[in-house]
Coordinates of C-alpha atoms and ligand atoms in Angstrom, one line a residue:
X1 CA -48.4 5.3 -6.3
X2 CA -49.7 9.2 -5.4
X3 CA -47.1 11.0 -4.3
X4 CA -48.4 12.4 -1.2
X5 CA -45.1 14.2 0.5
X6 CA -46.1 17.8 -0.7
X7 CA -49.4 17.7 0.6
X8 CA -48.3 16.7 4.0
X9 CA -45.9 19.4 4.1
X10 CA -48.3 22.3 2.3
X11 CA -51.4 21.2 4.7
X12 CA -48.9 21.2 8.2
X13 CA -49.9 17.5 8.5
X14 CA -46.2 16.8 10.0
X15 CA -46.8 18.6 13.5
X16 CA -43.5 17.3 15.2
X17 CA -40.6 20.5 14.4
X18 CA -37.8 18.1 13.7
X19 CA -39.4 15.9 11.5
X20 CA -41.0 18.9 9.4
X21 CA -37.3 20.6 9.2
X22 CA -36.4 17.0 7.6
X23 CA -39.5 16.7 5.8
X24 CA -38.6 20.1 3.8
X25 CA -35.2 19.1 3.0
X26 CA -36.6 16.4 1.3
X27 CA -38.8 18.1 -0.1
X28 CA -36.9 20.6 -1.6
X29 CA -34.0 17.5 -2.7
X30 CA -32.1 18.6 0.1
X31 CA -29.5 16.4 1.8
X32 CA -29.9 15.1 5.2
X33 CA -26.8 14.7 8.1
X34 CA -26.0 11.9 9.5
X35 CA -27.8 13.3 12.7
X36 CA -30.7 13.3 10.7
X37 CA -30.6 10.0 9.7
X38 CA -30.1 9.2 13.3
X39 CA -33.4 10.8 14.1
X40 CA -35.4 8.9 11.8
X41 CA -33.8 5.5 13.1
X42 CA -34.6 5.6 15.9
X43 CA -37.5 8.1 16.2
X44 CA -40.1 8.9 12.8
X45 CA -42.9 7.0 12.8
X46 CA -43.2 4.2 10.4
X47 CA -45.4 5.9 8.2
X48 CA -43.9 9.5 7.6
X49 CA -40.7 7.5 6.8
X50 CA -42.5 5.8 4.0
X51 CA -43.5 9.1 3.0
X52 CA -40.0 10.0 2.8
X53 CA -38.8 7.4 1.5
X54 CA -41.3 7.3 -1.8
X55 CA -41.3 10.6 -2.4
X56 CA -37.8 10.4 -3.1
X57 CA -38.3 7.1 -5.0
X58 CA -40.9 8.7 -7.0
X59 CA -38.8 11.6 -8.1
X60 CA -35.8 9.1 -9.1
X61 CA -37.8 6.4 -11.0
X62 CA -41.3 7.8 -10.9
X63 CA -43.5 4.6 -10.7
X64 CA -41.4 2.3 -12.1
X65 CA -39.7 -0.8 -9.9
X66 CA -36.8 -3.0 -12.3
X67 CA -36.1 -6.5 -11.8
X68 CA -34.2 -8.6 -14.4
X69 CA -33.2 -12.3 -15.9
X70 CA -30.4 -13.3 -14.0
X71 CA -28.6 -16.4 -13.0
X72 CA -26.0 -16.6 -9.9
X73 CA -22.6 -18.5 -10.4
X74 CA -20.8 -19.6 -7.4
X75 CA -17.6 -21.1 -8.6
X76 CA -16.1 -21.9 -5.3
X77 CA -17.6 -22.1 -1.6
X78 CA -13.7 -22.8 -0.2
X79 CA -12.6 -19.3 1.1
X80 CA -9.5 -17.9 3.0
X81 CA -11.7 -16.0 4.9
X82 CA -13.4 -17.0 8.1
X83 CA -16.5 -14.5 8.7
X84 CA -18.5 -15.3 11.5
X85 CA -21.5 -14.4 9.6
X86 CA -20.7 -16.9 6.7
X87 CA -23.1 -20.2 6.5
X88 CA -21.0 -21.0 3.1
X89 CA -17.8 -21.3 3.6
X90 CA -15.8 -24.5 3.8
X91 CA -12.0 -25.3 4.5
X92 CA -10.3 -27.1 1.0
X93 CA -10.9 -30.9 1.0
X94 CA -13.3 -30.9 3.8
X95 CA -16.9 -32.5 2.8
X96 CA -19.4 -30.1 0.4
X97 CA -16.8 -28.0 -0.4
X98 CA -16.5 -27.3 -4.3
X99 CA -14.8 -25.6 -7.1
X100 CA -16.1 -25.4 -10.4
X101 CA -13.9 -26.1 -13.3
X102 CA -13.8 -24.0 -17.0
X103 CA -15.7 -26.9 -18.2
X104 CA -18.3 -27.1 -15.6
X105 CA -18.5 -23.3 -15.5
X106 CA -18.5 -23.5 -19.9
X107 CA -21.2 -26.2 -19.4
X108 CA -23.4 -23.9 -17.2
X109 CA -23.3 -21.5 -19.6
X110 CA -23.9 -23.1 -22.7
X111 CA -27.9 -24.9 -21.0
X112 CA -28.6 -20.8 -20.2
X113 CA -31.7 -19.6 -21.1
X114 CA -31.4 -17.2 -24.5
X115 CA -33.4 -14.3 -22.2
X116 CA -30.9 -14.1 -18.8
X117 CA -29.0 -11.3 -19.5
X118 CA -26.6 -11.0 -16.4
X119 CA -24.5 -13.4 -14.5
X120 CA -23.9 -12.5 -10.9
X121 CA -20.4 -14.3 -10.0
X122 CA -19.3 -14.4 -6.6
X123 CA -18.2 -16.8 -4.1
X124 CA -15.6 -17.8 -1.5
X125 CA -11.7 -16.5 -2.0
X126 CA -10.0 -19.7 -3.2
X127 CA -6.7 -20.1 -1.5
X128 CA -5.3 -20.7 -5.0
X129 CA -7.1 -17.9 -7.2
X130 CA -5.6 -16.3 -9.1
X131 CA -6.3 -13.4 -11.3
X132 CA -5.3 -15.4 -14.4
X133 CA -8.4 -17.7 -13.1
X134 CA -10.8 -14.8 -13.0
X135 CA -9.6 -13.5 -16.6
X136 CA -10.0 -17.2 -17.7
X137 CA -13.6 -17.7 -15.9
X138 CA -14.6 -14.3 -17.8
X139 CA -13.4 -14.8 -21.2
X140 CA -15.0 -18.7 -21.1
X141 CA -18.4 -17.1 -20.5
X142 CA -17.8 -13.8 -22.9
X143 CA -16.7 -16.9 -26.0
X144 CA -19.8 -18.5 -25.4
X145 CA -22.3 -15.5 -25.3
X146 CA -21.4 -12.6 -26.5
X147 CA -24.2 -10.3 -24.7
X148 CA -24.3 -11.2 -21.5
X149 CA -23.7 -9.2 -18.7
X150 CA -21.2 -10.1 -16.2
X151 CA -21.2 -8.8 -13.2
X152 CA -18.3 -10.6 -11.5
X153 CA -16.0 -10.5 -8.1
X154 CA -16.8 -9.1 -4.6
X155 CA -13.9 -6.8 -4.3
X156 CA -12.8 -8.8 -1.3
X157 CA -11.5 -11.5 -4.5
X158 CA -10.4 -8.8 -6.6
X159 CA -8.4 -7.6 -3.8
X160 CA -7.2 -11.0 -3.0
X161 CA -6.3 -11.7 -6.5
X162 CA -4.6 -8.3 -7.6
X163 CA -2.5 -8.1 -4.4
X164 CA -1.7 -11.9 -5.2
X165 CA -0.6 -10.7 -8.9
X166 CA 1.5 -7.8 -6.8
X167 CA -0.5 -5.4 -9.7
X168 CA -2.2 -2.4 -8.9
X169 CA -6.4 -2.1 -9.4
X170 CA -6.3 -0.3 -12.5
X171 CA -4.1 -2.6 -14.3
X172 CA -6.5 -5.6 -12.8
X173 CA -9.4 -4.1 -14.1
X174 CA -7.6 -3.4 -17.3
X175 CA -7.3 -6.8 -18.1
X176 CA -10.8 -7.9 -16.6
X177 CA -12.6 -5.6 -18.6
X178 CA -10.7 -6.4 -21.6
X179 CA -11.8 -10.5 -21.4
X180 CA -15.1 -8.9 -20.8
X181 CA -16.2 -8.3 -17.0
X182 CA -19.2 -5.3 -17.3
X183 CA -19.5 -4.4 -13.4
X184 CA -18.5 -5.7 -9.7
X185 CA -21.4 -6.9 -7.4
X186 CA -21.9 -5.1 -4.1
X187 CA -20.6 -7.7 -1.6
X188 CA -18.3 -8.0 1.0
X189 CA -18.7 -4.1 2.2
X190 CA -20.2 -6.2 5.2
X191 CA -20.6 -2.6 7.8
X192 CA -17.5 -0.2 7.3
X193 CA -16.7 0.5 11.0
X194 CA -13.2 -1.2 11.6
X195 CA -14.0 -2.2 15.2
X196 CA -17.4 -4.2 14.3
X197 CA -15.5 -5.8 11.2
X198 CA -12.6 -6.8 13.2
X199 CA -15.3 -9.3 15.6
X200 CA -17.5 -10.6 12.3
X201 CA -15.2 -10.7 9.7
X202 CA -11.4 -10.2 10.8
X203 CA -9.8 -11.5 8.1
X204 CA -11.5 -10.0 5.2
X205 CA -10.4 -6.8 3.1
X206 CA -10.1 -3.7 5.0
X207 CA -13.1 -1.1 4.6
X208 CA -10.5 1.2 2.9
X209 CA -9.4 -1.7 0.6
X210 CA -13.0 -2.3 0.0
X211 CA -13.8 1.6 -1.0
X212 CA -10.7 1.6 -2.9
X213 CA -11.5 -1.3 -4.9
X214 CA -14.8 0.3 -6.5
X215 CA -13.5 3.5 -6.6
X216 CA -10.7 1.9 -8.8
X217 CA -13.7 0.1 -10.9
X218 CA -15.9 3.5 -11.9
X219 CA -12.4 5.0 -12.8
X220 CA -11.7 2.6 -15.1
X221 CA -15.1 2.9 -16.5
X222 CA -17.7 0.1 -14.8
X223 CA -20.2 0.9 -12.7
X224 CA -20.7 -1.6 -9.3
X225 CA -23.4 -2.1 -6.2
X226 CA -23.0 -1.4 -2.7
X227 CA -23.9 -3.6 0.0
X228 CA -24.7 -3.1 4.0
X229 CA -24.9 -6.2 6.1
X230 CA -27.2 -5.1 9.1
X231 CA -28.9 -6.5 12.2
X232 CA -26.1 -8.2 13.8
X233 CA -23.9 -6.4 16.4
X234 CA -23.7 -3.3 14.8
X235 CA -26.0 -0.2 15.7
X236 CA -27.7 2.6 13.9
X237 CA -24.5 4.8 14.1
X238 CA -22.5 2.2 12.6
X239 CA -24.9 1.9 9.8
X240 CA -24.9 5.5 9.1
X241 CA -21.1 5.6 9.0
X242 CA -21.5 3.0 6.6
X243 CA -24.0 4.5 4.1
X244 CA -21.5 8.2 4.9
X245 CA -19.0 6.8 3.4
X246 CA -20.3 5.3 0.2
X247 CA -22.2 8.8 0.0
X248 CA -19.0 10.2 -0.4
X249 CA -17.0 8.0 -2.5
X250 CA -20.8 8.3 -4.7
X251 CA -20.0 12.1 -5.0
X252 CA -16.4 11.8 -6.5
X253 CA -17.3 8.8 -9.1
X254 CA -21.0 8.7 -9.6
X255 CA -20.1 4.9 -10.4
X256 CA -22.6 3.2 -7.8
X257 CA -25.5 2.0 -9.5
X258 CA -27.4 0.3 -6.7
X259 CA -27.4 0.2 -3.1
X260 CA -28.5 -3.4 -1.1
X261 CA -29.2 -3.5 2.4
X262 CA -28.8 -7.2 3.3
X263 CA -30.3 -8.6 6.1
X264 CA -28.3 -10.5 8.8
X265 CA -29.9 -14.1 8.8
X266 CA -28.6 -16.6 12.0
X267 CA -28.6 -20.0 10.9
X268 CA -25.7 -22.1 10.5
X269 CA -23.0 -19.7 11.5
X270 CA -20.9 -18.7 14.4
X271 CA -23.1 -15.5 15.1
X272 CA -26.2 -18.1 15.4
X273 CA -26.8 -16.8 19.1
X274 CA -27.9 -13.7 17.6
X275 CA -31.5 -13.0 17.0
X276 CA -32.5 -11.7 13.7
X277 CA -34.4 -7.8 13.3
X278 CA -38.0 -7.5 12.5
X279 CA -39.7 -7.1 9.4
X280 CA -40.4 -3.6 10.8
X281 CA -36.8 -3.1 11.3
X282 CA -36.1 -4.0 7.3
X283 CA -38.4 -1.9 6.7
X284 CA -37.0 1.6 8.4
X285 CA -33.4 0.5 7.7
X286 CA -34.8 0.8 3.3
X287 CA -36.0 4.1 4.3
X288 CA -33.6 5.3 5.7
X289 CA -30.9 4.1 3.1
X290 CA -33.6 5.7 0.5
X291 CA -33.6 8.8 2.7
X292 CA -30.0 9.3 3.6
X293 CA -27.9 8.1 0.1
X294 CA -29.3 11.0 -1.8
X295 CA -26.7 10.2 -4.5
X296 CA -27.4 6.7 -4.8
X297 CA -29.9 6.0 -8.3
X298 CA -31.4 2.7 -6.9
X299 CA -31.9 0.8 -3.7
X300 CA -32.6 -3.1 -4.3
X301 CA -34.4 -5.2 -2.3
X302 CA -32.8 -8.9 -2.7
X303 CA -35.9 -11.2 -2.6
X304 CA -34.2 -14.8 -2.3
X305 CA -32.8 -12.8 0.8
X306 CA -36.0 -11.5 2.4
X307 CA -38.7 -13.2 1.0
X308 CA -41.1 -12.3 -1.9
X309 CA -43.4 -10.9 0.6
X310 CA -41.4 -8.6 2.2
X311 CA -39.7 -7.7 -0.6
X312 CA -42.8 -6.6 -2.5
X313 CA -43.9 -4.5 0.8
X314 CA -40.6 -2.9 0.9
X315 CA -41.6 -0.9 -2.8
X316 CA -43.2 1.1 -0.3
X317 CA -40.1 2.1 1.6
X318 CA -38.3 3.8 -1.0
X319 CA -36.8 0.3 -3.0
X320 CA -37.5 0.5 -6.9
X321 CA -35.6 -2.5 -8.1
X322 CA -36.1 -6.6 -6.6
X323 CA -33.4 -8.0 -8.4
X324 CA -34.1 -11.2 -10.6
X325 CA -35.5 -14.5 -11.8
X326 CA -32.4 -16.2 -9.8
X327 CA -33.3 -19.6 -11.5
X328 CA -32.2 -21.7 -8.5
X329 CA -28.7 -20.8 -8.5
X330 CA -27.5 -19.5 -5.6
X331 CA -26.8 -21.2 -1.9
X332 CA -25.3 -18.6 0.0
X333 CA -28.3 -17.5 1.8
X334 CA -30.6 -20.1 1.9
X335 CA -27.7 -21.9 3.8
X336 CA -27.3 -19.5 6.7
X337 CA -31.8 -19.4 6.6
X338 CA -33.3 -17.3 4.0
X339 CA -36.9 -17.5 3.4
X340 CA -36.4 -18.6 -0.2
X341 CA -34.3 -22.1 -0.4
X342 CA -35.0 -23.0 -3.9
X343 CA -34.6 -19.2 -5.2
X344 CA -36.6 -18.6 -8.5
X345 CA -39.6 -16.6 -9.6
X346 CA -40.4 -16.0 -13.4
X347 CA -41.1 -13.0 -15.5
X348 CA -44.7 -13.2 -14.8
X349 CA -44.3 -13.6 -10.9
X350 CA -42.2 -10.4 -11.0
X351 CA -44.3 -8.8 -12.6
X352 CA -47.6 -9.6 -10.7
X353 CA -45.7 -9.0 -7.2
X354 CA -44.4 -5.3 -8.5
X355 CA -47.9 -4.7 -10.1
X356 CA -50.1 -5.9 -7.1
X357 CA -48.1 -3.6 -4.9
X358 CA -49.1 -0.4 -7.5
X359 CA -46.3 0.1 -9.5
X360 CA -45.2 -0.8 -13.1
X361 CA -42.9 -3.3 -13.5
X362 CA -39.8 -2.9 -15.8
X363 CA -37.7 -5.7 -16.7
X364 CA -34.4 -4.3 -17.2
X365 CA -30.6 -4.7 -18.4
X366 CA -27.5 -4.7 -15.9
X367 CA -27.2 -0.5 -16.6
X368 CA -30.9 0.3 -16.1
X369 CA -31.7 0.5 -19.1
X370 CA -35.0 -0.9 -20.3
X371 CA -35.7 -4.9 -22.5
X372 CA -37.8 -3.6 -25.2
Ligands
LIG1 O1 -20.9 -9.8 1.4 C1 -23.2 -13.6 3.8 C2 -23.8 -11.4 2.7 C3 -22.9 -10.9 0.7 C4 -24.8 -13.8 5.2 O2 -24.5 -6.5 -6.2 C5 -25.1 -12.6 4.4 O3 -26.5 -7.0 -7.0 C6 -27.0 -12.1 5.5 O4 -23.0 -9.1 -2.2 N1 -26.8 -13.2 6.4 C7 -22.7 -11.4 -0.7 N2 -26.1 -11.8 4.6 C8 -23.9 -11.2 -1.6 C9 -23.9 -9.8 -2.3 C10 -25.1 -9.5 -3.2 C11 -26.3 -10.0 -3.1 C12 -27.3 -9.7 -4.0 C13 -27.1 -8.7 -5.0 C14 -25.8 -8.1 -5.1 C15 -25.6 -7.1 -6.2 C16 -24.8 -8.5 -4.2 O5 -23.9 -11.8 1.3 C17 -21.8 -10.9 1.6 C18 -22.5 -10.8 2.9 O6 -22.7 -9.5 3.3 N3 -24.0 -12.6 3.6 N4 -23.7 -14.3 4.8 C19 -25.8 -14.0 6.3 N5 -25.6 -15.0 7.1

């Protein structure tokens, strides 16, 4: 795709002073305040924020949008939290709640196809982890293949686990990275803002437990995502609070790899009164994110999440990467209403969604770095 930001902005095409000032600081890789990013919330017009938005995507990855072999592993669905957002979650020994033993997790592994390349592990916190458990679940995948990525535990568990253990993160990740975890996954950041998280998601680690957690992981030498779950109760300056302060922890480690807006969906939860935002509304709030986290090297779109649809009209919003091939292995958001239920697209689906949409498809390993 052209990009078509300089022209706009040589040619005077962007009349409106506020949104030129903004437009040059893009422009010339310039970062933009949080009052900025209030502006274009909730006043730019759709299109100049795609304008934005790829012109900064452009610079960062040029044409290319990644996606990757991947498989989910859910190893438990029983959690000590209660969010209010959660469609997952069951109480121990109540009906459809599980947890996966060594074996079942070892047999998993052993019918994976030879060309996934990352596992994704997350789940519910299991009364009864332990970090012993997590070490065990890690080294049972790492004996069985040897190359696989795994990119393992929201740092809700980790925090669950390593307080459990009464051991500080470093050591925690000392061990984990020594039976072979590669990165953390981006969940349970949920929005930052300690009054919001307090009425979805009381009992869950605190913001600064959550920030600590990652900044303890790129320390120790793994990179991790970031997530934002928006379009619930929160509003735009919540959000922006959110994305300030992963912009800042960004600048001290440079350890985020990825950052993933996820979409509050309504169905089966306690916040089910709630309606859900418009497409529209995805679509700014990836602009934005592309806009504001200047430091941030990729923003993902997570199709099982959004749809393949959406997901593949999102490239033009600043996202360069829609996660995976999925292979029918994850229930967390098709539970609480996704548009995908039985998640899984092949190489070639990928690849014609990314390519249809103008840009070249890259199939890529957990770092970025390119198969082949
Ligand atoms: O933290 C739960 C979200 C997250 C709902 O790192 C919901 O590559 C919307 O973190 N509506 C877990 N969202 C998933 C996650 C993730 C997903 C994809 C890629 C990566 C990555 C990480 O799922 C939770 C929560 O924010 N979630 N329930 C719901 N009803």
């Amino acid at each position: 795709m052209k990009d078509t930001l300089p022209f706009f902005v040589e040619n005077n095409f962007i009349e409106n002073a506020e949104e030129k000032k903004i437009a040059e600081k893009v422009l010339s890789s310039e970062r933009i305040s949080p009052d900025e990013a209030y502006y274009l919330y909730t006043k730019a017009e759709l299109g100049l924020l795609a304008l934005l938005a790829s012109h900064i995507k452009d610079k960062k990855t040029g044409n290319n949008v990644f996606f990757i072999q991947n498989i989910h592993l859910e190893p438990t669905n029983i959690c000590v939290c209660n969010c209010r957002f959660c469609s997952y979650r069951k109480k121990n020994g109540t009906p459809g709640a599980w947890r996966l033993s060594l074996d079942e997790i070892a047999e998993k592994i052993y019918q994976l196809d030879k060309a996934i390349n990352e596992i994704h592990i997350t789940g519910g916190t299991h009364p009864e982890a332990t970090l012993t458990e997590y070490i065990d679940i890690v080294k049972t995948i790492r004996n069985i293949n040897r190359h696989i990525h795994i990119k393992a535990f929201s740092a809700a568990e980790l925090h669950y686990v390593f307080q459990k253990e009464k051991i500080n993160y470093e050591e925690g990740f000392r061990l984990l990275i020594g039976a072979g975890l590669g990165s953390i996954p981006g969940g349970g950041a949920e929005i930052f803002d300690e009054e919001i998280r307090r009425k979805i998601c009381p009992d869950k680690t605190s913001s600064t437990e959550w920030l600590n957690i990652h900044n303890s992981a790129h320390r120790s030498g793994i990179f991790s995502n970031a997530t934002m779950l928006y379009g619930h109760i929160e509003n735009y300056a919540h959000r922006i609070d959110h994305m300030l302060r992963l912009r800042n922890l960004q600048d001290i480690t440079s350890g985020f790899n990825a950052f993933i807006p996820l979409k509050f969906k309504n169905q089966n939860n306690s916040m089910s009164d709630l309606k859900e935002v418009s497409l529209l509304e995805d679509l700014r709030n990836y602009a934005v994110s592309r806009i504001f986290l200047d430091n941030f090297p990729h923003i993902k779109s997570y199709w099982p999440m959004l749809g393949k649809e959406a997901a593949q009209l999102s490239l033009s919003f600043g996202v360069d990467d829609i996660d995976g091939t999925i292979n029918n292995s994850t229930k967390i958001y098709s539970l609480a209403g996704a548009q995908e239920t039985s998640p899984h697209m092949n190489v070639e689906e990928l690849k014609k969604i990314i390519t249809d949409a103008g840009y070249a498809p890259v199939e890529r390993y957990s770092d970025y770095s390119p198969v082949n």
